[in-house]
PDB file of C-alpha atoms in Angstrom:
ATOM      1  CA  UNK A   1      32.511 -29.705  44.469  1.00 50.00           C
ATOM      2  CA  UNK A   2      35.898 -30.077  42.778  1.00 55.00           C
ATOM      3  CA  UNK A   3      37.894 -27.171  41.509  1.00 56.00           C
ATOM      4  CA  UNK A   4      40.073 -27.250  38.406  1.00 58.00           C
ATOM      5  CA  UNK A   5      43.053 -25.663  40.064  1.00 60.00           C
ATOM      6  CA  UNK A   6      46.463 -27.042  39.275  1.00 59.00           C
ATOM      7  CA  UNK A   7      49.214 -27.350  41.794  1.00 63.00           C
ATOM      8  CA  UNK A   8      52.026 -24.821  41.253  1.00 68.00           C
ATOM      9  CA  UNK A   9      54.650 -27.539  40.531  1.00 80.00           C
ATOM     10  CA  UNK A  10      52.429 -29.051  37.817  1.00 80.00           C
ATOM     11  CA  UNK A  11      51.827 -25.667  36.197  1.00 83.00           C
ATOM     12  CA  UNK A  12      55.527 -24.840  36.382  1.00 85.00           C
ATOM     13  CA  UNK A  13      56.369 -28.178  34.761  1.00 82.00           C
ATOM     14  CA  UNK A  14      53.911 -27.508  31.936  1.00 85.00           C
ATOM     15  CA  UNK A  15      55.440 -24.060  31.340  1.00 85.00           C
ATOM     16  CA  UNK A  16      58.943 -25.552  31.141  1.00 82.00           C
ATOM     17  CA  UNK A  17      57.712 -28.166  28.683  1.00 82.00           C
ATOM     18  CA  UNK A  18      56.108 -25.492  26.500  1.00 83.00           C
ATOM     19  CA  UNK A  19      59.300 -23.432  26.456  1.00 81.00           C
ATOM     20  CA  UNK A  20      61.350 -26.501  25.498  1.00 80.00           C
ATOM     21  CA  UNK A  21      58.934 -27.305  22.686  1.00 82.00           C
ATOM     22  CA  UNK A  22      59.206 -23.769  21.315  1.00 83.00           C
ATOM     23  CA  UNK A  23      63.001 -23.991  21.418  1.00 80.00           C
ATOM     24  CA  UNK A  24      63.046 -27.365  19.672  1.00 80.00           C
ATOM     25  CA  UNK A  25      60.512 -26.286  17.045  1.00 84.00           C
ATOM     26  CA  UNK A  26      63.078 -23.915  15.532  1.00 89.00           C
ATOM     27  CA  UNK A  27      65.626 -26.685  14.937  1.00 91.00           C
ATOM     28  CA  UNK A  28      64.277 -27.528  11.481  1.00 91.00           C
ATOM     29  CA  UNK A  29      64.796 -23.986  10.256  1.00 93.00           C
ATOM     30  CA  UNK A  30      68.265 -23.846  11.793  1.00 95.00           C
ATOM     31  CA  UNK A  31      69.136 -27.184  10.163  1.00 96.00           C
ATOM     32  CA  UNK A  32      68.037 -25.906   6.735  1.00 96.00           C
ATOM     33  CA  UNK A  33      69.805 -22.559   7.207  1.00 97.00           C
ATOM     34  CA  UNK A  34      73.141 -24.224   7.996  1.00 97.00           C
ATOM     35  CA  UNK A  35      72.917 -26.428   4.898  1.00 97.00           C
ATOM     36  CA  UNK A  36      71.945 -23.475   2.671  1.00 98.00           C
ATOM     37  CA  UNK A  37      74.821 -21.413   4.077  1.00 98.00           C
ATOM     38  CA  UNK A  38      77.336 -24.132   3.258  1.00 98.00           C
ATOM     39  CA  UNK A  39      75.884 -24.586  -0.228  1.00 97.00           C
ATOM     40  CA  UNK A  40      76.255 -20.840  -0.799  1.00 98.00           C
ATOM     41  CA  UNK A  41      79.865 -20.989   0.401  1.00 97.00           C
ATOM     42  CA  UNK A  42      80.470 -23.949  -1.921  1.00 97.00           C
ATOM     43  CA  UNK A  43      78.961 -22.048  -4.848  1.00 97.00           C
ATOM     44  CA  UNK A  44      81.209 -19.084  -4.044  1.00 97.00           C
ATOM     45  CA  UNK A  45      84.230 -21.410  -3.983  1.00 97.00           C
ATOM     46  CA  UNK A  46      83.144 -22.844  -7.356  1.00 97.00           C
ATOM     47  CA  UNK A  47      82.995 -19.379  -8.872  1.00 97.00           C
ATOM     48  CA  UNK A  48      86.284 -18.218  -7.372  1.00 97.00           C
ATOM     49  CA  UNK A  49      88.407 -21.329  -7.995  1.00 97.00           C
ATOM     50  CA  UNK A  50      86.568 -22.593 -11.148  1.00 96.00           C
ATOM     51  CA  UNK A  51      86.144 -26.073  -9.689  1.00 95.00           C
ATOM     52  CA  UNK A  52      82.459 -26.583 -10.477  1.00 92.00           C
ATOM     53  CA  UNK A  53      80.555 -28.700  -9.189  1.00 94.00           C
ATOM     54  CA  UNK A  54      82.874 -29.803  -6.369  1.00 97.00           C
ATOM     55  CA  UNK A  55      82.329 -26.736  -4.224  1.00 96.00           C
ATOM     56  CA  UNK A  56      78.562 -27.183  -4.124  1.00 96.00           C
ATOM     57  CA  UNK A  57      78.893 -30.923  -3.512  1.00 97.00           C
ATOM     58  CA  UNK A  58      81.361 -30.466  -0.669  1.00 97.00           C
ATOM     59  CA  UNK A  59      79.277 -27.589   0.720  1.00 97.00           C
ATOM     60  CA  UNK A  60      76.173 -29.775   0.721  1.00 97.00           C
ATOM     61  CA  UNK A  61      77.873 -32.677   2.493  1.00 97.00           C
ATOM     62  CA  UNK A  62      79.792 -30.438   4.875  1.00 98.00           C
ATOM     63  CA  UNK A  63      76.676 -28.467   5.717  1.00 98.00           C
ATOM     64  CA  UNK A  64      74.706 -31.633   6.340  1.00 98.00           C
ATOM     65  CA  UNK A  65      77.375 -33.005   8.687  1.00 98.00           C
ATOM     66  CA  UNK A  66      77.692 -29.713  10.613  1.00 98.00           C
ATOM     67  CA  UNK A  67      73.897 -29.311  10.793  1.00 97.00           C
ATOM     68  CA  UNK A  68      73.460 -32.881  12.020  1.00 97.00           C
ATOM     69  CA  UNK A  69      76.112 -32.335  14.696  1.00 97.00           C
ATOM     70  CA  UNK A  70      74.364 -29.112  15.750  1.00 96.00           C
ATOM     71  CA  UNK A  71      71.000 -30.880  15.897  1.00 94.00           C
ATOM     72  CA  UNK A  72      72.396 -33.616  18.151  1.00 94.00           C
ATOM     73  CA  UNK A  73      74.179 -31.047  20.318  1.00 94.00           C
ATOM     74  CA  UNK A  74      71.023 -28.978  20.835  1.00 90.00           C
ATOM     75  CA  UNK A  75      68.787 -31.957  21.626  1.00 87.00           C
ATOM     76  CA  UNK A  76      71.321 -33.338  24.119  1.00 90.00           C
ATOM     77  CA  UNK A  77      71.583 -29.906  25.704  1.00 83.00           C
ATOM     78  CA  UNK A  78      67.801 -29.851  26.120  1.00 75.00           C
ATOM     79  CA  UNK A  79      67.823 -33.308  27.744  1.00 75.00           C
ATOM     80  CA  UNK A  80      70.455 -32.235  30.276  1.00 74.00           C
ATOM     81  CA  UNK A  81      68.421 -29.224  31.382  1.00 65.00           C
TER      82      UNK A  81
END
């Protein structure tokens, strides 16, 4: 009669995979938050310097570039561990 026991290394590996998946699942929200933050900063610059719409445009592009860099950094960090 076979038992359904898993070896400790297999179970440990599954737990590490689950924790990595939970960490990576938050990346979409972090990506969106960074872009929204930069858009807000661009809107604030538009209002302060009266340069509309260039602040929002530069905030959108700058936020996208920073968020993309952060996304690549976090995924590479996960691959190293």
